[in-house]
Amino acid sequence: MAERKRLTAWDWTVAAYEALAEGGAAAVAVEPLAARLGTTKGSFYWHFPGRDALLEAALLHWERTETEEVIALVEAQPDVRARLRAVLAIALGEHEDRPTGAAVELALQPTAGHPLVAPVLARVTERRLTYLTALFGELGFPPEDARHRSLLAYTSYLGHAQLTHATPAAAPSGDALRRYVDAAIGTLTSA
């Protein structure tokens, strides 16, 4: 008999993150995840006290990888315009080698009021808007204008994510997406 791989809390977290992308918070269910991982519920309870702890771990993983790690990656760019372009390009999926968390974000929207989902969505949204506002501020826009432009950039991302999800053929891709990102940055940074 083949020996089963010993699962870790990380294995469960990654599986829950994938489930979030596929079906939102409701898709993070212990029995289906155990089946997906080829194990029993006992493995789950070895690592987590309950479903809410797993959902929270998956949400924190999304927050870290799709906000904090993206910001760290973008900060490596040489100047503010390059950082602004990079953050929008990553968010819109221009870098196909780096999957986006837009699927998770869209899947979470119907449960935005869930007691575990709501604070993470609020924290992620505010962190992203604050970061974008700082970038526009570095370009010389006054605080109120910088915040307004950050809202325009963020809602462009959300709209693009929805368009890509609902009608992928209508969303720009490849070279058209690169031109779209450049046009969006041009519009957002014009006086």
mmCIF file of N, CA, C and O in Angstrom, residues 30-115:
data_model
loop_
_atom_site.group_PDB
_atom_site.id
_atom_site.type_symbol
_atom_site.label_atom_id
_atom_site.label_comp_id
_atom_site.label_asym_id
_atom_site.label_seq_id
_atom_site.Cartn_x
_atom_site.Cartn_y
_atom_site.Cartn_z
ATOM 1 N N VAL A 30 -14.604 21.643 4.454
ATOM 2 C CA VAL A 30 -13.604 20.650 4.852
ATOM 3 C C VAL A 30 -13.706 19.360 4.044
ATOM 4 O O VAL A 30 -12.696 18.882 3.507
ATOM 5 N N GLU A 31 -14.877 18.761 3.943
ATOM 6 C CA GLU A 31 -14.985 17.462 3.262
ATOM 7 C C GLU A 31 -14.568 17.520 1.800
ATOM 8 O O GLU A 31 -13.775 16.684 1.347
ATOM 9 N N PRO A 32 -15.068 18.490 1.004
ATOM 10 C CA PRO A 32 -14.602 18.554 -0.385
ATOM 11 C C PRO A 32 -13.101 18.821 -0.506
ATOM 12 O O PRO A 32 -12.445 18.284 -1.405
ATOM 13 N N LEU A 33 -12.560 19.632 0.381
ATOM 14 C CA LEU A 33 -11.116 19.888 0.335
ATOM 15 C C LEU A 33 -10.331 18.639 0.708
ATOM 16 O O LEU A 33 -9.287 18.350 0.114
ATOM 17 N N ALA A 34 -10.820 17.881 1.680
ATOM 18 C CA ALA A 34 -10.157 16.626 2.045
ATOM 19 C C ALA A 34 -10.147 15.675 0.850
ATOM 20 O O ALA A 34 -9.119 15.053 0.556
ATOM 21 N N ALA A 35 -11.275 15.605 0.145
ATOM 22 C CA ALA A 35 -11.339 14.740 -1.039
ATOM 23 C C ALA A 35 -10.358 15.225 -2.105
ATOM 24 O O ALA A 35 -9.659 14.420 -2.728
ATOM 25 N N ARG A 36 -10.300 16.533 -2.305
ATOM 26 C CA ARG A 36 -9.378 17.103 -3.296
ATOM 27 C C ARG A 36 -7.931 16.776 -2.946
ATOM 28 O O ARG A 36 -7.112 16.513 -3.832
ATOM 29 N N LEU A 37 -7.637 16.803 -1.661
ATOM 30 C CA LEU A 37 -6.272 16.544 -1.207
ATOM 31 C C LEU A 37 -5.991 15.043 -1.021
ATOM 32 O O LEU A 37 -4.862 14.668 -0.696
ATOM 33 N N GLY A 38 -7.013 14.210 -1.176
ATOM 34 C CA GLY A 38 -6.823 12.770 -1.028
ATOM 35 C C GLY A 38 -6.575 12.345 0.398
ATOM 36 O O GLY A 38 -5.752 11.457 0.658
ATOM 37 N N THR A 39 -7.283 12.975 1.323
ATOM 38 C CA THR A 39 -7.078 12.666 2.735
ATOM 39 C C THR A 39 -8.424 12.668 3.458
ATOM 40 O O THR A 39 -9.476 12.732 2.837
ATOM 41 N N THR A 40 -8.376 12.623 4.753
ATOM 42 C CA THR A 40 -9.587 12.611 5.567
ATOM 43 C C THR A 40 -9.726 13.922 6.329
ATOM 44 O O THR A 40 -8.785 14.718 6.396
ATOM 45 N N LYS A 41 -10.898 14.118 6.914
ATOM 46 C CA LYS A 41 -11.122 15.316 7.739
ATOM 47 C C LYS A 41 -10.185 15.337 8.938
ATOM 48 O O LYS A 41 -9.861 16.403 9.443
ATOM 49 N N GLY A 42 -9.752 14.181 9.372
ATOM 50 C CA GLY A 42 -8.840 14.113 10.517
ATOM 51 C C GLY A 42 -7.567 14.895 10.276
ATOM 52 O O GLY A 42 -7.040 15.547 11.190
ATOM 53 N N SER A 43 -7.064 14.845 9.053
ATOM 54 C CA SER A 43 -5.871 15.616 8.701
ATOM 55 C C SER A 43 -6.125 17.107 8.893
ATOM 56 O O SER A 43 -5.278 17.828 9.411
ATOM 57 N N PHE A 44 -7.299 17.529 8.463
ATOM 58 C CA PHE A 44 -7.661 18.939 8.612
ATOM 59 C C PHE A 44 -7.635 19.341 10.085
ATOM 60 O O PHE A 44 -7.021 20.347 10.453
ATOM 61 N N TYR A 45 -8.299 18.569 10.928
ATOM 62 C CA TYR A 45 -8.414 18.927 12.346
ATOM 63 C C TYR A 45 -7.083 18.816 13.092
ATOM 64 O O TYR A 45 -6.944 19.371 14.183
ATOM 65 N N TRP A 46 -6.116 18.172 12.487
ATOM 66 C CA TRP A 46 -4.777 18.141 13.064
ATOM 67 C C TRP A 46 -4.134 19.536 12.972
ATOM 68 O O TRP A 46 -3.363 19.935 13.828
ATOM 69 N N HIS A 47 -4.510 20.294 11.917
ATOM 70 C CA HIS A 47 -3.885 21.589 11.645
ATOM 71 C C HIS A 47 -4.747 22.799 11.990
ATOM 72 O O HIS A 47 -4.216 23.882 12.227
ATOM 73 N N PHE A 48 -6.067 22.640 11.983
ATOM 74 C CA PHE A 48 -6.973 23.768 12.189
ATOM 75 C C PHE A 48 -8.074 23.378 13.168
ATOM 76 O O PHE A 48 -8.592 22.263 13.095
ATOM 77 N N PRO A 49 -8.453 24.302 14.038
ATOM 78 C CA PRO A 49 -9.523 23.987 14.992
ATOM 79 C C PRO A 49 -10.912 23.936 14.350
ATOM 80 O O PRO A 49 -11.820 23.332 14.905
ATOM 81 N N GLY A 50 -11.058 24.559 13.188
ATOM 82 C CA GLY A 50 -12.349 24.551 12.513
ATOM 83 C C GLY A 50 -12.257 25.251 11.169
ATOM 84 O O GLY A 50 -11.215 25.812 10.800
ATOM 85 N N ARG A 51 -13.352 25.217 10.437
ATOM 86 C CA ARG A 51 -13.419 25.785 9.099
ATOM 87 C C ARG A 51 -13.062 27.270 9.070
ATOM 88 O O ARG A 51 -12.383 27.741 8.161
ATOM 89 N N ASP A 52 -13.528 28.023 10.046
ATOM 90 C CA ASP A 52 -13.251 29.464 10.063
ATOM 91 C C ASP A 52 -11.752 29.753 10.100
ATOM 92 O O ASP A 52 -11.283 30.702 9.468
ATOM 93 N N ALA A 53 -11.006 28.941 10.819
ATOM 94 C CA ALA A 53 -9.546 29.144 10.874
ATOM 95 C C ALA A 53 -8.920 28.908 9.505
ATOM 96 O O ALA A 53 -7.989 29.624 9.114
ATOM 97 N N LEU A 54 -9.427 27.927 8.777
ATOM 98 C CA LEU A 54 -8.910 27.667 7.431
ATOM 99 C C LEU A 54 -9.293 28.795 6.479
ATOM 100 O O LEU A 54 -8.463 29.255 5.696
ATOM 101 N N LEU A 55 -10.530 29.253 6.554
ATOM 102 C CA LEU A 55 -10.960 30.369 5.719
ATOM 103 C C LEU A 55 -10.112 31.597 6.004
ATOM 104 O O LEU A 55 -9.649 32.279 5.080
ATOM 105 N N GLU A 56 -9.859 31.860 7.258
ATOM 106 C CA GLU A 56 -9.026 33.004 7.622
ATOM 107 C C GLU A 56 -7.605 32.851 7.069
ATOM 108 O O GLU A 56 -7.030 33.815 6.553
ATOM 109 N N ALA A 57 -7.048 31.659 7.136
ATOM 110 C CA ALA A 57 -5.698 31.416 6.594
ATOM 111 C C ALA A 57 -5.671 31.663 5.090
ATOM 112 O O ALA A 57 -4.728 32.276 4.566
ATOM 113 N N ALA A 58 -6.703 31.216 4.380
ATOM 114 C CA ALA A 58 -6.760 31.422 2.927
ATOM 115 C C ALA A 58 -6.905 32.900 2.596
ATOM 116 O O ALA A 58 -6.276 33.406 1.662
ATOM 117 N N LEU A 59 -7.721 33.610 3.355
ATOM 118 C CA LEU A 59 -7.903 35.047 3.137
ATOM 119 C C LEU A 59 -6.612 35.815 3.398
ATOM 120 O O LEU A 59 -6.252 36.725 2.645
ATOM 121 N N LEU A 60 -5.899 35.441 4.450
ATOM 122 C CA LEU A 60 -4.625 36.108 4.755
ATOM 123 C C LEU A 60 -3.581 35.800 3.688
ATOM 124 O O LEU A 60 -2.767 36.658 3.347
ATOM 125 N N HIS A 61 -3.628 34.597 3.134
ATOM 126 C CA HIS A 61 -2.723 34.240 2.033
ATOM 127 C C HIS A 61 -3.014 35.126 0.825
ATOM 128 O O HIS A 61 -2.093 35.648 0.196
ATOM 129 N N TRP A 62 -4.291 35.304 0.506
ATOM 130 C CA TRP A 62 -4.679 36.180 -0.604
ATOM 131 C C TRP A 62 -4.199 37.607 -0.342
ATOM 132 O O TRP A 62 -3.618 38.253 -1.224
ATOM 133 N N GLU A 63 -4.414 38.099 0.859
ATOM 134 C CA GLU A 63 -3.987 39.463 1.200
ATOM 135 C C GLU A 63 -2.481 39.623 1.041
ATOM 136 O O GLU A 63 -2.012 40.595 0.450
ATOM 137 N N ARG A 64 -1.740 38.661 1.536
ATOM 138 C CA ARG A 64 -0.281 38.748 1.478
ATOM 139 C C ARG A 64 0.225 38.668 0.037
ATOM 140 O O ARG A 64 0.996 39.523 -0.403
ATOM 141 N N THR A 65 -0.223 37.660 -0.714
ATOM 142 C CA THR A 65 0.326 37.465 -2.054
ATOM 143 C C THR A 65 -0.170 38.494 -3.056
ATOM 144 O O THR A 65 0.591 38.904 -3.932
ATOM 145 N N GLU A 66 -1.416 38.912 -2.938
ATOM 146 C CA GLU A 66 -1.988 39.794 -3.951
ATOM 147 C C GLU A 66 -1.972 41.273 -3.571
ATOM 148 O O GLU A 66 -2.390 42.106 -4.363
ATOM 149 N N THR A 67 -1.486 41.573 -2.393
ATOM 150 C CA THR A 67 -1.351 42.981 -2.022
ATOM 151 C C THR A 67 0.087 43.263 -1.585
ATOM 152 O O THR A 67 0.821 43.970 -2.260
ATOM 153 N N GLU A 68 0.503 42.688 -0.479
ATOM 154 C CA GLU A 68 1.830 43.010 0.063
ATOM 155 C C GLU A 68 2.956 42.554 -0.863
ATOM 156 O O GLU A 68 3.913 43.305 -1.084
ATOM 157 N N GLU A 69 2.861 41.362 -1.415
ATOM 158 C CA GLU A 69 3.922 40.890 -2.317
ATOM 159 C C GLU A 69 3.920 41.653 -3.642
ATOM 160 O O GLU A 69 4.990 41.900 -4.205
ATOM 161 N N VAL A 70 2.749 42.037 -4.121
ATOM 162 C CA VAL A 70 2.683 42.840 -5.352
ATOM 163 C C VAL A 70 3.315 44.204 -5.098
ATOM 164 O O VAL A 70 4.113 44.688 -5.910
ATOM 165 N N ILE A 71 2.992 44.822 -3.977
ATOM 166 C CA ILE A 71 3.583 46.128 -3.654
ATOM 167 C C ILE A 71 5.104 46.013 -3.546
ATOM 168 O O ILE A 71 5.835 46.851 -4.080
ATOM 169 N N ALA A 72 5.589 44.973 -2.894
ATOM 170 C CA ALA A 72 7.039 44.782 -2.780
ATOM 171 C C ALA A 72 7.679 44.609 -4.156
ATOM 172 O O ALA A 72 8.743 45.177 -4.427
ATOM 173 N N LEU A 73 7.034 43.864 -5.028
ATOM 174 C CA LEU A 73 7.533 43.670 -6.388
ATOM 175 C C LEU A 73 7.553 44.988 -7.151
ATOM 176 O O LEU A 73 8.538 45.328 -7.817
ATOM 177 N N VAL A 74 6.499 45.752 -7.032
ATOM 178 C CA VAL A 74 6.372 47.031 -7.732
ATOM 179 C C VAL A 74 7.393 48.039 -7.220
ATOM 180 O O VAL A 74 7.942 48.828 -7.992
ATOM 181 N N GLU A 75 7.668 48.016 -5.939
ATOM 182 C CA GLU A 75 8.610 48.964 -5.347
ATOM 183 C C GLU A 75 10.020 48.814 -5.914
ATOM 184 O O GLU A 75 10.832 49.720 -5.780
ATOM 185 N N ALA A 76 10.311 47.699 -6.549
ATOM 186 C CA ALA A 76 11.632 47.498 -7.157
ATOM 187 C C ALA A 76 11.790 48.297 -8.452
ATOM 188 O O ALA A 76 12.894 48.386 -8.986
ATOM 189 N N GLN A 77 10.705 48.876 -8.951
ATOM 190 C CA GLN A 77 10.760 49.659 -10.190
ATOM 191 C C GLN A 77 11.545 50.960 -9.962
ATOM 192 O O GLN A 77 11.529 51.512 -8.865
ATOM 193 N N PRO A 78 12.191 51.474 -11.011
ATOM 194 C CA PRO A 78 13.118 52.593 -10.846
ATOM 195 C C PRO A 78 12.471 53.950 -10.541
ATOM 196 O O PRO A 78 13.123 54.814 -9.953
ATOM 197 N N ASP A 79 11.226 54.169 -10.943
ATOM 198 C CA ASP A 79 10.613 55.474 -10.688
ATOM 199 C C ASP A 79 9.110 55.301 -10.501
ATOM 200 O O ASP A 79 8.556 54.227 -10.718
ATOM 201 N N VAL A 80 8.461 56.389 -10.107
ATOM 202 C CA VAL A 80 7.053 56.316 -9.740
ATOM 203 C C VAL A 80 6.159 55.942 -10.920
ATOM 204 O O VAL A 80 5.211 55.176 -10.765
ATOM 205 N N ARG A 81 6.434 56.454 -12.108
ATOM 206 C CA ARG A 81 5.616 56.087 -13.280
ATOM 207 C C ARG A 81 5.753 54.594 -13.587
ATOM 208 O O ARG A 81 4.770 53.925 -13.924
ATOM 209 N N ALA A 82 6.955 54.075 -13.463
ATOM 210 C CA ALA A 82 7.176 52.646 -13.694
ATOM 211 C C ALA A 82 6.450 51.818 -12.628
ATOM 212 O O ALA A 82 5.892 50.761 -12.931
ATOM 213 N N ARG A 83 6.450 52.294 -11.371
ATOM 214 C CA ARG A 83 5.730 51.588 -10.304
ATOM 215 C C ARG A 83 4.232 51.605 -10.577
ATOM 216 O O ARG A 83 3.551 50.584 -10.415
ATOM 217 N N LEU A 84 3.710 52.732 -10.991
ATOM 218 C CA LEU A 84 2.284 52.846 -11.279
ATOM 219 C C LEU A 84 1.899 51.934 -12.444
ATOM 220 O O LEU A 84 0.892 51.217 -12.380
ATOM 221 N N ARG A 85 2.714 51.932 -13.479
ATOM 222 C CA ARG A 85 2.421 51.063 -14.611
ATOM 223 C C ARG A 85 2.513 49.594 -14.202
ATOM 224 O O ARG A 85 1.673 48.774 -14.578
ATOM 225 N N ALA A 86 3.527 49.254 -13.418
ATOM 226 C CA ALA A 86 3.712 47.861 -12.995
ATOM 227 C C ALA A 86 2.546 47.373 -12.145
ATOM 228 O O ALA A 86 2.066 46.252 -12.335
ATOM 229 N N VAL A 87 2.074 48.201 -11.221
ATOM 230 C CA VAL A 87 0.979 47.751 -10.355
ATOM 231 C C VAL A 87 -0.286 47.521 -11.178
ATOM 232 O O VAL A 87 -1.005 46.533 -10.977
ATOM 233 N N LEU A 88 -0.553 48.382 -12.130
ATOM 234 C CA LEU A 88 -1.741 48.195 -12.967
ATOM 235 C C LEU A 88 -1.559 46.998 -13.902
ATOM 236 O O LEU A 88 -2.486 46.193 -14.074
ATOM 237 N N ALA A 89 -0.385 46.841 -14.457
ATOM 238 C CA ALA A 89 -0.123 45.709 -15.352
ATOM 239 C C ALA A 89 -0.282 44.380 -14.617
ATOM 240 O O ALA A 89 -0.890 43.441 -15.137
ATOM 241 N N ILE A 90 0.246 44.300 -13.416
ATOM 242 C CA ILE A 90 0.111 43.070 -12.632
ATOM 243 C C ILE A 90 -1.353 42.831 -12.287
ATOM 244 O O ILE A 90 -1.871 41.726 -12.440
ATOM 245 N N ALA A 91 -2.033 43.869 -11.830
ATOM 246 C CA ALA A 91 -3.435 43.725 -11.434
ATOM 247 C C ALA A 91 -4.310 43.279 -12.596
ATOM 248 O O ALA A 91 -5.237 42.487 -12.412
ATOM 249 N N LEU A 92 -4.022 43.772 -13.783
ATOM 250 C CA LEU A 92 -4.843 43.441 -14.946
ATOM 251 C C LEU A 92 -4.403 42.154 -15.637
ATOM 252 O O LEU A 92 -5.026 41.726 -16.601
ATOM 253 N N GLY A 93 -3.333 41.551 -15.141
ATOM 254 C CA GLY A 93 -2.913 40.260 -15.671
ATOM 255 C C GLY A 93 -2.004 40.326 -16.876
ATOM 256 O O GLY A 93 -1.900 39.356 -17.620
ATOM 257 N N GLU A 94 -1.320 41.451 -17.074
ATOM 258 C CA GLU A 94 -0.413 41.564 -18.215
ATOM 259 C C GLU A 94 0.720 40.547 -18.124
ATOM 260 O O GLU A 94 1.186 40.027 -19.120
ATOM 261 N N HIS A 95 1.138 40.251 -16.912
ATOM 262 C CA HIS A 95 2.214 39.278 -16.689
ATOM 263 C C HIS A 95 1.578 37.913 -16.486
ATOM 264 O O HIS A 95 1.251 37.529 -15.369
ATOM 265 N N GLU A 96 1.381 37.196 -17.578
ATOM 266 C CA GLU A 96 0.672 35.920 -17.511
ATOM 267 C C GLU A 96 1.429 34.881 -16.700
ATOM 268 O O GLU A 96 0.842 33.909 -16.241
ATOM 269 N N ASP A 97 2.738 35.072 -16.502
ATOM 270 C CA ASP A 97 3.509 34.133 -15.700
ATOM 271 C C ASP A 97 3.222 34.308 -14.211
ATOM 272 O O ASP A 97 3.596 33.488 -13.400
ATOM 273 N N ARG A 98 2.522 35.389 -13.865
ATOM 274 C CA ARG A 98 2.175 35.638 -12.468
ATOM 275 C C ARG A 98 0.660 35.733 -12.371
ATOM 276 O O ARG A 98 0.066 36.720 -12.747
ATOM 277 N N PRO A 99 0.019 34.654 -11.884
ATOM 278 C CA PRO A 99 -1.437 34.693 -11.802
ATOM 279 C C PRO A 99 -1.909 35.780 -10.841
ATOM 280 O O PRO A 99 -1.237 36.097 -9.871
ATOM 281 N N THR A 100 -3.066 36.338 -11.134
ATOM 282 C CA THR A 100 -3.607 37.381 -10.269
ATOM 283 C C THR A 100 -4.609 36.801 -9.301
ATOM 284 O O THR A 100 -5.125 35.705 -9.491
ATOM 285 N N GLY A 101 -4.893 37.555 -8.267
ATOM 286 C CA GLY A 101 -5.895 37.169 -7.288
ATOM 287 C C GLY A 101 -7.252 37.746 -7.615
ATOM 288 O O GLY A 101 -8.144 37.740 -6.771
ATOM 289 N N ALA A 102 -7.428 38.230 -8.856
ATOM 290 C CA ALA A 102 -8.710 38.823 -9.230
ATOM 291 C C ALA A 102 -9.838 37.814 -9.112
ATOM 292 O O ALA A 102 -10.947 38.170 -8.727
ATOM 293 N N ALA A 103 -9.563 36.546 -9.416
ATOM 294 C CA ALA A 103 -10.613 35.528 -9.304
ATOM 295 C C ALA A 103 -11.079 35.400 -7.863
ATOM 296 O O ALA A 103 -12.275 35.282 -7.596
ATOM 297 N N VAL A 104 -10.147 35.457 -6.920
ATOM 298 C CA VAL A 104 -10.520 35.396 -5.508
ATOM 299 C C VAL A 104 -11.330 36.632 -5.136
ATOM 300 O O VAL A 104 -12.381 36.534 -4.500
ATOM 301 N N GLU A 105 -10.859 37.782 -5.555
ATOM 302 C CA GLU A 105 -11.553 39.025 -5.234
ATOM 303 C C GLU A 105 -12.993 38.998 -5.731
ATOM 304 O O GLU A 105 -13.918 39.341 -5.002
ATOM 305 N N LEU A 106 -13.198 38.591 -6.972
ATOM 306 C CA LEU A 106 -14.549 38.522 -7.528
ATOM 307 C C LEU A 106 -15.398 37.490 -6.798
ATOM 308 O O LEU A 106 -16.577 37.720 -6.540
ATOM 309 N N ALA A 107 -14.804 36.352 -6.472
ATOM 310 C CA ALA A 107 -15.548 35.304 -5.777
ATOM 311 C C ALA A 107 -15.941 35.727 -4.360
ATOM 312 O O ALA A 107 -16.936 35.240 -3.824
ATOM 313 N N LEU A 108 -15.176 36.642 -3.770
ATOM 314 C CA LEU A 108 -15.484 37.102 -2.412
ATOM 315 C C LEU A 108 -16.584 38.164 -2.379
ATOM 316 O O LEU A 108 -17.227 38.363 -1.343
ATOM 317 N N GLN A 109 -16.804 38.860 -3.479
ATOM 318 C CA GLN A 109 -17.764 39.968 -3.490
ATOM 319 C C GLN A 109 -19.160 39.588 -2.993
ATOM 320 O O GLN A 109 -19.738 40.341 -2.212
ATOM 321 N N PRO A 110 -19.725 38.442 -3.398
ATOM 322 C CA PRO A 110 -21.064 38.104 -2.895
ATOM 323 C C PRO A 110 -21.131 37.893 -1.384
ATOM 324 O O PRO A 110 -22.199 37.976 -0.794
ATOM 325 N N THR A 111 -19.971 37.618 -0.773
ATOM 326 C CA THR A 111 -19.943 37.415 0.679
ATOM 327 C C THR A 111 -19.177 38.533 1.375
ATOM 328 O O THR A 111 -18.585 38.334 2.438
ATOM 329 N N ALA A 112 -19.201 39.702 0.788
ATOM 330 C CA ALA A 112 -18.451 40.839 1.337
ATOM 331 C C ALA A 112 -18.864 41.173 2.766
ATOM 332 O O ALA A 112 -18.087 41.754 3.514
ATOM 333 N N GLY A 113 -20.063 40.805 3.168
ATOM 334 C CA GLY A 113 -20.523 41.070 4.528
ATOM 335 C C GLY A 113 -20.209 39.970 5.519
ATOM 336 O O GLY A 113 -20.482 40.106 6.716
ATOM 337 N N HIS A 114 -19.622 38.876 5.064
ATOM 338 C CA HIS A 114 -19.268 37.749 5.948
ATOM 339 C C HIS A 114 -18.313 38.256 7.028
ATOM 340 O O HIS A 114 -17.381 39.019 6.731
ATOM 341 N N PRO A 115 -18.484 37.836 8.272
ATOM 342 C CA PRO A 115 -17.648 38.376 9.358
ATOM 343 C C PRO A 115 -16.147 38.135 9.217
ATOM 344 O O PRO A 115 -15.356 38.892 9.774
#
